[in-house]
Tab-separated table of C-alpha atoms and ligand atoms in Angstrom:
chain	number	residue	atom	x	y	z
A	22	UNK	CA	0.000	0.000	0.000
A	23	UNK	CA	0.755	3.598	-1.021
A	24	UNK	CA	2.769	5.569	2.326
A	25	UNK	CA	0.076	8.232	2.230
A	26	UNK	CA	-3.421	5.462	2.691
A	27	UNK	CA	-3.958	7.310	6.084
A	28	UNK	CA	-2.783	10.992	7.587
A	29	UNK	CA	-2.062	9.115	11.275
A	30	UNK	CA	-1.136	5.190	11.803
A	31	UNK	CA	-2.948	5.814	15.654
A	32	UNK	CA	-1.104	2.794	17.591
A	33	UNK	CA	-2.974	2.493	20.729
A	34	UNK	CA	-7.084	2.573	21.073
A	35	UNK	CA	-6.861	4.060	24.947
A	36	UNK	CA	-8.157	7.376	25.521
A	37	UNK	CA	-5.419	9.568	24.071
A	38	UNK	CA	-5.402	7.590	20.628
A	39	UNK	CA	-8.901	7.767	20.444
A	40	UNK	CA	-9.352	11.482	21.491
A	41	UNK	CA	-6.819	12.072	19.041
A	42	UNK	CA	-8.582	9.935	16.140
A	43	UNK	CA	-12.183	12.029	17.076
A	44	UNK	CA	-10.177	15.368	16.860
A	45	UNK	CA	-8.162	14.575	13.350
A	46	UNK	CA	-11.749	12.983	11.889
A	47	UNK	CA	-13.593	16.386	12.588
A	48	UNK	CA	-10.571	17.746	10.678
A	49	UNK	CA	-10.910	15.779	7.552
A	50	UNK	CA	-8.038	13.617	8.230
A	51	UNK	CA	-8.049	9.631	7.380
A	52	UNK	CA	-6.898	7.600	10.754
A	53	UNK	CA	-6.227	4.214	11.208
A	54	UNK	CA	-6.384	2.861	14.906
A	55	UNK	CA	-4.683	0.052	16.209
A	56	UNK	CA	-4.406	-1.877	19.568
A	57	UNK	CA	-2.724	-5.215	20.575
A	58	UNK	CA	-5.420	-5.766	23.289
A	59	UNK	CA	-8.952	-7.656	22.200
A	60	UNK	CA	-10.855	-4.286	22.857
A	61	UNK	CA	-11.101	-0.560	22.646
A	62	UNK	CA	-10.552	1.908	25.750
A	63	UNK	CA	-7.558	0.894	27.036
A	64	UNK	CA	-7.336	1.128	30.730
A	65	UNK	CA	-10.410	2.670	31.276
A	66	UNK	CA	-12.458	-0.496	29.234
A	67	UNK	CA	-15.955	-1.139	30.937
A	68	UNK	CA	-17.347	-4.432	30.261
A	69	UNK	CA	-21.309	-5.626	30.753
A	70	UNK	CA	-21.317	-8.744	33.244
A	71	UNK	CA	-24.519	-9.935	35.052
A	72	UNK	CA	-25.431	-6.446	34.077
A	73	UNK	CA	-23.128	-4.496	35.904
A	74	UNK	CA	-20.645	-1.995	34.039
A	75	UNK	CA	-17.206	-3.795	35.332
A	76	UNK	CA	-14.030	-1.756	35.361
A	77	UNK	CA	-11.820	-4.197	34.109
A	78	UNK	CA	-8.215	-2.254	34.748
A	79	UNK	CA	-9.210	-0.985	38.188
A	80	UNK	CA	-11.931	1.905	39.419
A	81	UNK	CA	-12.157	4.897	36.694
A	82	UNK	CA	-13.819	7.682	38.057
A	83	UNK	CA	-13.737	11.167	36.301
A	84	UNK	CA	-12.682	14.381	38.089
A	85	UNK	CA	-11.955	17.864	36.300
A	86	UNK	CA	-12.253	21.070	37.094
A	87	UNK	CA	-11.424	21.844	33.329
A	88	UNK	CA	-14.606	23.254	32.271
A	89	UNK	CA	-13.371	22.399	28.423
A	90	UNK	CA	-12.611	18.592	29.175
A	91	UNK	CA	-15.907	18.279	30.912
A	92	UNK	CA	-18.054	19.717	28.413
A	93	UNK	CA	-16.237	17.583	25.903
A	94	UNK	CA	-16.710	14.459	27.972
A	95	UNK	CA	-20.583	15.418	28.262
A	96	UNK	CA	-21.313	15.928	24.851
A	97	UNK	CA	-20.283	12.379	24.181
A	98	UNK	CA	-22.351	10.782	26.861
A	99	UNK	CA	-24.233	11.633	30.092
A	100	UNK	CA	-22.518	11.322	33.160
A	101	UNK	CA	-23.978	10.173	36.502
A	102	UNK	CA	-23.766	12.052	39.868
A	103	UNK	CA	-21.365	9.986	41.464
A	104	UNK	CA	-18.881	11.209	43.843
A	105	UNK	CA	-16.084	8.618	44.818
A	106	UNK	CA	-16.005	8.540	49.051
A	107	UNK	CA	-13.354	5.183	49.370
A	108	UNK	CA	-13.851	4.052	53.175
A	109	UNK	CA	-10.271	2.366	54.749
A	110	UNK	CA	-10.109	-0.764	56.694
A	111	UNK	CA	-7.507	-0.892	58.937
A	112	UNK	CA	-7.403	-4.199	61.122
A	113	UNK	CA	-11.084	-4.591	60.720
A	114	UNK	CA	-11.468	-0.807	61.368
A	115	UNK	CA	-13.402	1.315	59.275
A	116	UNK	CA	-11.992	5.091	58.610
A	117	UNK	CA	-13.156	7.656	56.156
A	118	UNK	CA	-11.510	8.992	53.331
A	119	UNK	CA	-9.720	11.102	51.868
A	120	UNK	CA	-8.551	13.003	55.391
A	121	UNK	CA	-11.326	15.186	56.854
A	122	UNK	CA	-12.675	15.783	59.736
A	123	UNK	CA	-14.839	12.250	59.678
A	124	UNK	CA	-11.271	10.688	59.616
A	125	UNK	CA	-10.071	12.798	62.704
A	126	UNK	CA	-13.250	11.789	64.457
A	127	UNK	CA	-12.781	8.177	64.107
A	128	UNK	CA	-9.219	8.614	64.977
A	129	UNK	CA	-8.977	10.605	67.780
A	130	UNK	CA	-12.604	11.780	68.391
A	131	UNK	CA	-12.221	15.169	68.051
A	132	UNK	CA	-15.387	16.937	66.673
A	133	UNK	CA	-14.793	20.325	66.026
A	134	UNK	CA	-12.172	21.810	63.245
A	135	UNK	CA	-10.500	23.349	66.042
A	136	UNK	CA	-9.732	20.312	67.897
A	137	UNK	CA	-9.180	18.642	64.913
A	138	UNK	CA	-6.371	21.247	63.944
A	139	UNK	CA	-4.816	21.336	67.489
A	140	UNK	CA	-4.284	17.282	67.228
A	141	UNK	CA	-2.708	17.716	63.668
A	142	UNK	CA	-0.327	20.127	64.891
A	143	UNK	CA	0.985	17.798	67.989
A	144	UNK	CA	0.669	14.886	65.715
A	145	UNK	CA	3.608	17.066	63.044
A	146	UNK	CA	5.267	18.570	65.641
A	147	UNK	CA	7.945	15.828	65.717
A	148	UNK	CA	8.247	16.542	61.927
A	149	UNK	CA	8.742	20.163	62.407
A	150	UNK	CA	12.221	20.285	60.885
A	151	UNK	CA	11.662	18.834	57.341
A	152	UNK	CA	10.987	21.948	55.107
A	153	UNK	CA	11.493	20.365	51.709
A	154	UNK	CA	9.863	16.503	51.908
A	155	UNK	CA	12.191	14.667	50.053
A	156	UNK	CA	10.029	11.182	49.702
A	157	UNK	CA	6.235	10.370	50.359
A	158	UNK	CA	7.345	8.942	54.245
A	159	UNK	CA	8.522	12.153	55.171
A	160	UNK	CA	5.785	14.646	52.961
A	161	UNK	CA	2.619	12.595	54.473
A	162	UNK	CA	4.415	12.393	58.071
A	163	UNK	CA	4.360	16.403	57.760
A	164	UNK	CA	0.953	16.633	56.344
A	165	UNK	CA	-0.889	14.424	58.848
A	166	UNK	CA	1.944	13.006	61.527
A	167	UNK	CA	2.162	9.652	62.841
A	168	UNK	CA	-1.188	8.483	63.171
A	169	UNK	CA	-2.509	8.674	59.791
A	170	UNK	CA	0.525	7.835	58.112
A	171	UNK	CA	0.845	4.595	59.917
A	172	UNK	CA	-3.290	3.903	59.954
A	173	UNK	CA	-3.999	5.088	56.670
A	174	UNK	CA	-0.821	5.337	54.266
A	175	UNK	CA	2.355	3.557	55.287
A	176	UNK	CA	0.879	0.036	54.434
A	177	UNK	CA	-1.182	0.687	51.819
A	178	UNK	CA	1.415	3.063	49.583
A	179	UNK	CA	4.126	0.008	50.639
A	180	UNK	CA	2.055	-2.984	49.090
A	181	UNK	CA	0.975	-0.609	45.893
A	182	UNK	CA	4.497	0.655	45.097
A	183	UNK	CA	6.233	-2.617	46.142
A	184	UNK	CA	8.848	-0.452	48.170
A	185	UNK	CA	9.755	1.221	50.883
A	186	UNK	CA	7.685	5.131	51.395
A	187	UNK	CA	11.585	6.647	51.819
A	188	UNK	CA	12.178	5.476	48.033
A	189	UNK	CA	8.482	7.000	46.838
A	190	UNK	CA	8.690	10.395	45.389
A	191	UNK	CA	5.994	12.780	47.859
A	192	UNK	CA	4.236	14.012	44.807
A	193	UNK	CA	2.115	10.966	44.911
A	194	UNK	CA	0.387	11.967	48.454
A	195	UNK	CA	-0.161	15.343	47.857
A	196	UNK	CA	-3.211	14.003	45.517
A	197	UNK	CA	-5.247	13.579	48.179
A	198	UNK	CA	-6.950	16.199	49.598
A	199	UNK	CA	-6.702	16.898	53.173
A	200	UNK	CA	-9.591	19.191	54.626
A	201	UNK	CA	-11.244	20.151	58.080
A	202	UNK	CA	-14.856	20.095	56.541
A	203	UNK	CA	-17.070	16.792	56.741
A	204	UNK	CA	-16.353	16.086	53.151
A	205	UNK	CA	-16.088	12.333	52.284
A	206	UNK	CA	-15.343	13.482	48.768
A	207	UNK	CA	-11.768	11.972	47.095
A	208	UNK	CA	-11.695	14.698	44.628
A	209	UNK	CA	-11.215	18.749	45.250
A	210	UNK	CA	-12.557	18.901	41.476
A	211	UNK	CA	-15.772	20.813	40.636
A	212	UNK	CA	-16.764	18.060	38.144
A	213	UNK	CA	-17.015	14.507	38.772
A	214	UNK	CA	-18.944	11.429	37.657
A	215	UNK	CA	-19.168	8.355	35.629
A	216	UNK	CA	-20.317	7.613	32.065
A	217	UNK	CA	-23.465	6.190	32.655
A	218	UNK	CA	-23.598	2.376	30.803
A	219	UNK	CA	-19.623	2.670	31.174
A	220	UNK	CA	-16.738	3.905	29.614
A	221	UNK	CA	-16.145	1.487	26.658
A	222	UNK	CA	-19.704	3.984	25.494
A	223	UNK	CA	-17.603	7.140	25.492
A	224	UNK	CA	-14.341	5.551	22.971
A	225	UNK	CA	-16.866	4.013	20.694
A	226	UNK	CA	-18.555	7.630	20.397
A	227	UNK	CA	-15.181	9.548	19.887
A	228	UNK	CA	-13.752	6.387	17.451
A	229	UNK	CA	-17.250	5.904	15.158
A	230	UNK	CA	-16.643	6.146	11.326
A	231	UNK	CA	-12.275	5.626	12.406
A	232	UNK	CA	-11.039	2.466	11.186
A	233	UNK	CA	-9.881	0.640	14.206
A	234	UNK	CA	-8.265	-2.940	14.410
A	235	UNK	CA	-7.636	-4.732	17.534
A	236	UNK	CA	-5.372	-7.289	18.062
A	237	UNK	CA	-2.295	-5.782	15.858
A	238	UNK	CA	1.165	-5.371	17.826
A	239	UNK	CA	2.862	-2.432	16.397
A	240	UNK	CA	6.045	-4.166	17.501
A	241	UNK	CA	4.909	-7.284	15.552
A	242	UNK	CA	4.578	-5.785	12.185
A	243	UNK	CA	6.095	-2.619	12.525
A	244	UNK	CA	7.392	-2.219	9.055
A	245	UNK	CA	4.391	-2.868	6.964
A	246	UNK	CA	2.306	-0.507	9.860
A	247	UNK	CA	5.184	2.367	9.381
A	248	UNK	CA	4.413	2.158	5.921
A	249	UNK	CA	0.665	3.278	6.167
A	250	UNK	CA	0.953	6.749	7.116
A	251	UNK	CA	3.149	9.593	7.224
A	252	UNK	CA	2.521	10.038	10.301
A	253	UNK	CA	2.497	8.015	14.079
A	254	UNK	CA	0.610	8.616	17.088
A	255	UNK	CA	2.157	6.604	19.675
A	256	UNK	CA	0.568	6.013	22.824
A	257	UNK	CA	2.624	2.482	24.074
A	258	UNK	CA	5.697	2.566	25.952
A	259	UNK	CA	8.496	4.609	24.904
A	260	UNK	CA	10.733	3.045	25.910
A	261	UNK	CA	9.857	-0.185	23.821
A	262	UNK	CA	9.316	2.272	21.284
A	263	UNK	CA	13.469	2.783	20.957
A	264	UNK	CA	14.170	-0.724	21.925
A	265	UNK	CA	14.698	0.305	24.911
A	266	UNK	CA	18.181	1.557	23.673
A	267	UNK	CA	18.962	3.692	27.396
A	268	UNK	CA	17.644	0.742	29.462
A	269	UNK	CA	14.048	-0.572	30.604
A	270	UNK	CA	11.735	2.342	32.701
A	271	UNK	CA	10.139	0.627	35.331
A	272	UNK	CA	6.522	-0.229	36.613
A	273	UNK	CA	4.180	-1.520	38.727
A	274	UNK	CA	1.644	-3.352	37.608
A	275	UNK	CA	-1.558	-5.426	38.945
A	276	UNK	CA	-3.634	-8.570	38.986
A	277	UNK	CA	-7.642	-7.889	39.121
A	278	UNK	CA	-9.340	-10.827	40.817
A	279	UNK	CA	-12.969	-10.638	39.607
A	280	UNK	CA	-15.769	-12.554	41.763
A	281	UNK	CA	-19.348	-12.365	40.946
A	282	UNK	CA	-21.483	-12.998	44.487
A	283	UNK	CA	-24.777	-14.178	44.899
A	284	UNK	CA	-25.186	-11.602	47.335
A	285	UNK	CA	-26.753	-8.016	46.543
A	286	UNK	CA	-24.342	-5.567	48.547
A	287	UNK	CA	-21.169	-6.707	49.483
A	288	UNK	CA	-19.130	-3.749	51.200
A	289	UNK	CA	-22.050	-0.807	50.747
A	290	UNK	CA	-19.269	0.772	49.132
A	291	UNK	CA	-17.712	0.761	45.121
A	292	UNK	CA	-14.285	1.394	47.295
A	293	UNK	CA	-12.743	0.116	50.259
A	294	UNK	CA	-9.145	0.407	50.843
A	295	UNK	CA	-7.027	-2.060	52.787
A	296	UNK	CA	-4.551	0.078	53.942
A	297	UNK	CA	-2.260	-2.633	56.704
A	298	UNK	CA	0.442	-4.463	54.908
A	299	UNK	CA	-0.780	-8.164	56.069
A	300	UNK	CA	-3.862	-8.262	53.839
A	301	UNK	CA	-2.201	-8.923	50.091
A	302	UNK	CA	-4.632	-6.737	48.054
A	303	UNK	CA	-5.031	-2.508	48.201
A	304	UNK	CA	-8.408	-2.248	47.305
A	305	UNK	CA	-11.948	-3.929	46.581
A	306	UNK	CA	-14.234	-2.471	44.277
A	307	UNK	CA	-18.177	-3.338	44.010
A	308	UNK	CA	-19.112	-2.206	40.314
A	309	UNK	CA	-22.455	-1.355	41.106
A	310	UNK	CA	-22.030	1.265	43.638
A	311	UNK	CA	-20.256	3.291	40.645
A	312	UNK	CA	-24.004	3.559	38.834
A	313	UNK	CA	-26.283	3.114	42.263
A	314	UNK	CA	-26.865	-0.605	41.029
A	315	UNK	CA	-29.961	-2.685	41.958
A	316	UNK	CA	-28.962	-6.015	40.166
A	317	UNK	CA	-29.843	-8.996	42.333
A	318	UNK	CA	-26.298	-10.239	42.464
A	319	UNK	CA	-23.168	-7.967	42.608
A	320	UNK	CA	-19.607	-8.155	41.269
A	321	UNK	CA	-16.039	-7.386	43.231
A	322	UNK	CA	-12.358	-7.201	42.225
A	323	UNK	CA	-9.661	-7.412	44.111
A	324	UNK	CA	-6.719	-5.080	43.205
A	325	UNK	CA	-3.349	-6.525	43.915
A	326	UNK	CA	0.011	-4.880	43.233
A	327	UNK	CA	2.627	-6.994	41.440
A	328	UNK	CA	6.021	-6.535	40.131
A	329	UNK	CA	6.507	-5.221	36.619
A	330	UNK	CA	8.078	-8.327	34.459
A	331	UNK	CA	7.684	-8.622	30.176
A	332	UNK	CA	4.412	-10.404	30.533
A	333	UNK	CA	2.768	-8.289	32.712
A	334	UNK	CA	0.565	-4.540	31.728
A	335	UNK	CA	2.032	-1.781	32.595
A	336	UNK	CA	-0.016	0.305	34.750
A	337	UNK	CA	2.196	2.961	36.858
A	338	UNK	CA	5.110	4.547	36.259
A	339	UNK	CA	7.564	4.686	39.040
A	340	UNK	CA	8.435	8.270	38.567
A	341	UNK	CA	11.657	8.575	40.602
A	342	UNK	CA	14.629	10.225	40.018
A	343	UNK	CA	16.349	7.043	37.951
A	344	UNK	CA	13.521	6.252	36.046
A	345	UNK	CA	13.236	9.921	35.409
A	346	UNK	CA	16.404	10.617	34.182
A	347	UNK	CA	16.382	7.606	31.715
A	348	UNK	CA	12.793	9.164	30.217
A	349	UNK	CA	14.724	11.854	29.813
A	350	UNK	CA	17.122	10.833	27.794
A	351	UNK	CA	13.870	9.228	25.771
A	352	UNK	CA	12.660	12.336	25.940
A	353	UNK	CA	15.014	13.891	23.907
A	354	UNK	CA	14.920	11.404	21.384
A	355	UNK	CA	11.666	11.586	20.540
A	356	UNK	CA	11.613	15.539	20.044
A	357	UNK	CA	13.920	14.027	17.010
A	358	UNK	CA	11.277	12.554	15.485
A	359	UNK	CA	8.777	15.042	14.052
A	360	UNK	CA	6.537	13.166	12.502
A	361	UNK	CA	5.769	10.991	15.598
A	362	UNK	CA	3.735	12.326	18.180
A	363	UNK	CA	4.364	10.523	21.839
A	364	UNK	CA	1.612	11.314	23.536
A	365	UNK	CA	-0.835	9.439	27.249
A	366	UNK	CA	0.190	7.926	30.210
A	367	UNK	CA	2.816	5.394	28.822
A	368	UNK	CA	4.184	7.481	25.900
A	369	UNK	CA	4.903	10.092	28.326
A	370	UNK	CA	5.455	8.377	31.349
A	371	UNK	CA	3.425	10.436	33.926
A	372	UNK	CA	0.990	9.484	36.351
A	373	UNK	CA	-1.985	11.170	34.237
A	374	UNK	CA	-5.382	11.046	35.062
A	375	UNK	CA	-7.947	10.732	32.515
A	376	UNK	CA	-8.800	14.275	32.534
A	377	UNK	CA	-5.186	15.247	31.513
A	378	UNK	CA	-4.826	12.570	29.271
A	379	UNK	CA	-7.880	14.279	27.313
A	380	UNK	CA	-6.842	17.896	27.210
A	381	UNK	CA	-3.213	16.645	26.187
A	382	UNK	CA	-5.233	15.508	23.176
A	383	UNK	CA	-6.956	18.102	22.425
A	384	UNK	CA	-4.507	20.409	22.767
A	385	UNK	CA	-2.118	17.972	20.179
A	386	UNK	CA	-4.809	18.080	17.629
A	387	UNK	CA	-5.072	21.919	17.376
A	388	UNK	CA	-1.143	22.182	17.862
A	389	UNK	CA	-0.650	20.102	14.736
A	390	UNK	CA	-3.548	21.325	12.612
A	391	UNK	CA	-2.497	25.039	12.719
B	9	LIG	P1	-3.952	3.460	27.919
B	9	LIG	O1	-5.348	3.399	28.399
B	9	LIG	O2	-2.947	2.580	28.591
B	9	LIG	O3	-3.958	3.155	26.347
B	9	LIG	C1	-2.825	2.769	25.629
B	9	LIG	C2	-3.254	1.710	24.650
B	9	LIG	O4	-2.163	1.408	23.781
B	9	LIG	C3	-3.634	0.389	25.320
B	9	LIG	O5	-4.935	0.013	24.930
B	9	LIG	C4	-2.578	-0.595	24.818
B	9	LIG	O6	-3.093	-1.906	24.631
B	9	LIG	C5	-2.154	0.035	23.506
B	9	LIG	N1	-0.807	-0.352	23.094
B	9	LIG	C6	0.333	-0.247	23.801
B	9	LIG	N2	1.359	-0.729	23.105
B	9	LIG	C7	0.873	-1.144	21.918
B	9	LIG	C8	1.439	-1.756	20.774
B	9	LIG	N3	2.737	-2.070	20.743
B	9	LIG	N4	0.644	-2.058	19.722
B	9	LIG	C9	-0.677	-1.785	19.771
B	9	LIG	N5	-1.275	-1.220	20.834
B	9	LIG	C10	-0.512	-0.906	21.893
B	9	LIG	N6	-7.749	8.257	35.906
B	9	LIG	C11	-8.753	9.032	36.387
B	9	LIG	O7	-8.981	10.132	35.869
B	9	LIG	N7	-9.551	8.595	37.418
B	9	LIG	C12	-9.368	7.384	38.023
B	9	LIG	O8	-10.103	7.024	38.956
B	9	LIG	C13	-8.300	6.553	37.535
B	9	LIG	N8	-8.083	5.347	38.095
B	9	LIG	C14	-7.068	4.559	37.598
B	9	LIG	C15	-6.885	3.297	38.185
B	9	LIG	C16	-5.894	2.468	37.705
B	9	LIG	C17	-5.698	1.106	38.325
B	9	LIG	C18	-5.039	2.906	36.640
B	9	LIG	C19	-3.947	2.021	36.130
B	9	LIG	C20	-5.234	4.141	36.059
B	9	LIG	C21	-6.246	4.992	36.529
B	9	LIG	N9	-6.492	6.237	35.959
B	9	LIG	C22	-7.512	7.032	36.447
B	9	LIG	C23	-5.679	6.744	34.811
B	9	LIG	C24	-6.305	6.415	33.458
B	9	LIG	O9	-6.413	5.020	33.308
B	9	LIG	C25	-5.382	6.998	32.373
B	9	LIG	O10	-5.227	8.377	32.531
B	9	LIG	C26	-5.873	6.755	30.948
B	9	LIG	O11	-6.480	5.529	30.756
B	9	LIG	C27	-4.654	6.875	30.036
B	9	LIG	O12	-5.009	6.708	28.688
B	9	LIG	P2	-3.879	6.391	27.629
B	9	LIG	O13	-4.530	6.414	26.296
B	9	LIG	O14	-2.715	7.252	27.879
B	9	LIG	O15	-3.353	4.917	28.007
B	10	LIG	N1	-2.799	6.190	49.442
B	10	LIG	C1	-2.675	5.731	50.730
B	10	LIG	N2	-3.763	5.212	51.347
B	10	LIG	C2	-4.966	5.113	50.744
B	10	LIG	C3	-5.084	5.583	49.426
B	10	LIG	C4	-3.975	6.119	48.797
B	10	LIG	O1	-1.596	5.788	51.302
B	10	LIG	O2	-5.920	4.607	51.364
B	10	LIG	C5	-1.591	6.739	48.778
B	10	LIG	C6	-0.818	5.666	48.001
B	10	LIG	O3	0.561	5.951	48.066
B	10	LIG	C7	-1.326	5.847	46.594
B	10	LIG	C8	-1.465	7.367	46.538
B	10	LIG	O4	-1.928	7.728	47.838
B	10	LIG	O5	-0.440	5.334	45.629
B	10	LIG	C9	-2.420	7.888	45.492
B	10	LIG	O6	-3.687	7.317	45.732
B	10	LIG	P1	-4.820	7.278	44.607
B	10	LIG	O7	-6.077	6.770	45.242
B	10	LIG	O8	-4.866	8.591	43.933
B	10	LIG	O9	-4.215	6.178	43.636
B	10	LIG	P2	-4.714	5.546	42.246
B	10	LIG	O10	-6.222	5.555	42.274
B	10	LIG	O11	-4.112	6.398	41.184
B	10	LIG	O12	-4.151	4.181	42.305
């Protein structure tokens, strides 16, 4: 075939590929969208079981406060109200999150912001002389003190991260919010909410009339795919990408242990952290809670951290100063390459959330078409 059959070879069918592909149809442009995984969606793929809307590759909920991304998002599909309020067990104890005054409560029973604040403050006092929080140990020890950190974060970021919170970079607590207001909500955004009947509904809107073909490895056929378009969209690793020519970035991955139940409400809850280091898994989800289910029987995954190795997904990046440095040096080469565009969570190797992930996309597609 001819090098010019399609504008953009799109290699990945996750949300920035398929973002992409919606913004360069509305512009006239021929795509072709391929992804070595059965499906569409990537990470964020919802699939219909027993009639409940199961997030395959962990709990997706959307958060913005871009006004643009949300309106985008909305025009697609309609969202539903829901506003993610994870509870923690701890040794069989039950603690809200993320850390507001119902946390403090159950803590220490304190129940006004002023008490609440004066037990924070002796809690950090013995943290007083870190200024700049070099890891996420030392940054949640300062936000919270000893108490929450050993309750709430020191086993559960441990099991996720497979390491040690003194080799965690601190950026990664200071995601959650921490507030003296009853708030149970996870998210400081002003938008939240989930795609009502699931997320795989949203990339089928933004990928209808694109050609898309799952099950093709770029990697596997790379020559022959090159040889479609002029240009790439590449949203895999990059580090793959350049055969991993400075070395192998790192990641942790997971196993998701889906059960259905006979039951109707298993944990009241679609989150509940397990934040001590004995119990093996971080998190169970209950699907239904994420679109106020009332199917007779219900379905739960457990979330369990794992080592990266070649046969498992991808899922974080371990964004430390090592890893870092060798993107870097990725970086750099792929600013070489004009005519590929490197673009999501793997491509770039940050810890995006979906609402980034989008505007990144958007803001591509205009970049490119002016
Ligand atoms: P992906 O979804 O990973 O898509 C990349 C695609 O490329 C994949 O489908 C892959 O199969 C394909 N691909 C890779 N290599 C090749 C190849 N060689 N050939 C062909 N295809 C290839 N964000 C939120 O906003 N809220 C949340 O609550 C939230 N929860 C999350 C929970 C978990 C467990 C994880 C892992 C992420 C979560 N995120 C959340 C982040 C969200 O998943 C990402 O921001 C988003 O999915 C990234 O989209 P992407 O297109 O960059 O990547
Ligand atoms: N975290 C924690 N305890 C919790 C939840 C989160 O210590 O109960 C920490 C942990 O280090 C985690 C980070 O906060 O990696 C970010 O949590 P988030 O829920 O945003 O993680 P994600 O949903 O992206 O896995």
């Amino acid at each position: 075939m001819p090098k010019n059959t399609y504008d953009f070879l799109i290699v990945g069918a996750g949300l920035f590929g398929s973002v992409f592909a919606a913004e360069m149809k509305k512009r006239g442009k021929k795509c072709l969208v391929i992804d070595k995984r059965k499906h569409v969606a990537g990470n964020i793929y919802t699939e219909k079981r027993e009639d409940i809307n199961v997030h395959v590759y962990g709990a997706h909920i959307f958060h913005t406060s871009n006004k643009r991304v949300w309106d985008y998002v909305n025009n697609l599909v309609e969202f539903n109200r829901y506003t993610n309020s994870p509870v923690a067990n701890y040794k069989g104890r039950l603690y809200s999150l993320p850390f507001n005054m119902n946390t403090f409560y159950q803590l220490w029973g304190v129940t006004t912001p002023e008490q609440a604040k004066q037990k924070v403050e002796e809690q950090r006092e013995a943290y007083k002389h870190i200024i700049n929080p070099k890891n996420l140990e030392e940054q949640a020890l300062v936000l919270g003190g000893k108490d929450i950190y050993e309750k709430l974060i020191k086993g559960y970021t441990e099991k996720q991260w497979g390491r040690p919170a003194t080799q965690i970079p601190a950026f990664i607590i200071r995601r959650l919010p921490f507030r003296f207001t009853f708030d149970n909500n996870y998210f400081n955004d002003l938008y939240q909410g989930i795609p009502i009947g699931g997320y795989t509904k949203l990339v089928e809107k933004l990928l209808e009339g694109v050609e898309v073909r799952t099950e093709v490895d770029f990697f596997k056929d790379r020559k022959s795919l090159d040889s479609l378009a002029d240009n790439i969209v590449f949203t895999g690793k990059i580090d793959e990408f350049f055969d991993f020519k400075y070395g192998k970035l790192e990641y942790r991955s997971l196993h998701f242990d889906h059960e259905i139940l006979k039951t109707e409400n298993f944990q009241g809850n679609a989150v509940v952290n397990y934040t001590d280091r004995e119990v093996p898994f971080t998190r169970i989800l209950e699907h239904k809670h994420f679109e106020f289910g009332q199917q007779k029987r219900t379905i739960i995954t457990r979330e369990y951290p794992h080592e990266f190795s070649k046969d498992k997904e991808s899922y974080y990046p371990i964004n430390d100063a090592k890893n870092q440095a060798i993107y870097e040096k990725y970086l750099k080469l792929s600013e070489e390459n004009k005519n590929i565009i490197f673009g999501g969570r793997l491509a770039e190797y940050k810890y995006y959330d979906m609402h980034q992930v989008i505007e990144k996309a958007l803001d591509k597609a205009k970049e490119i078409s002016l």
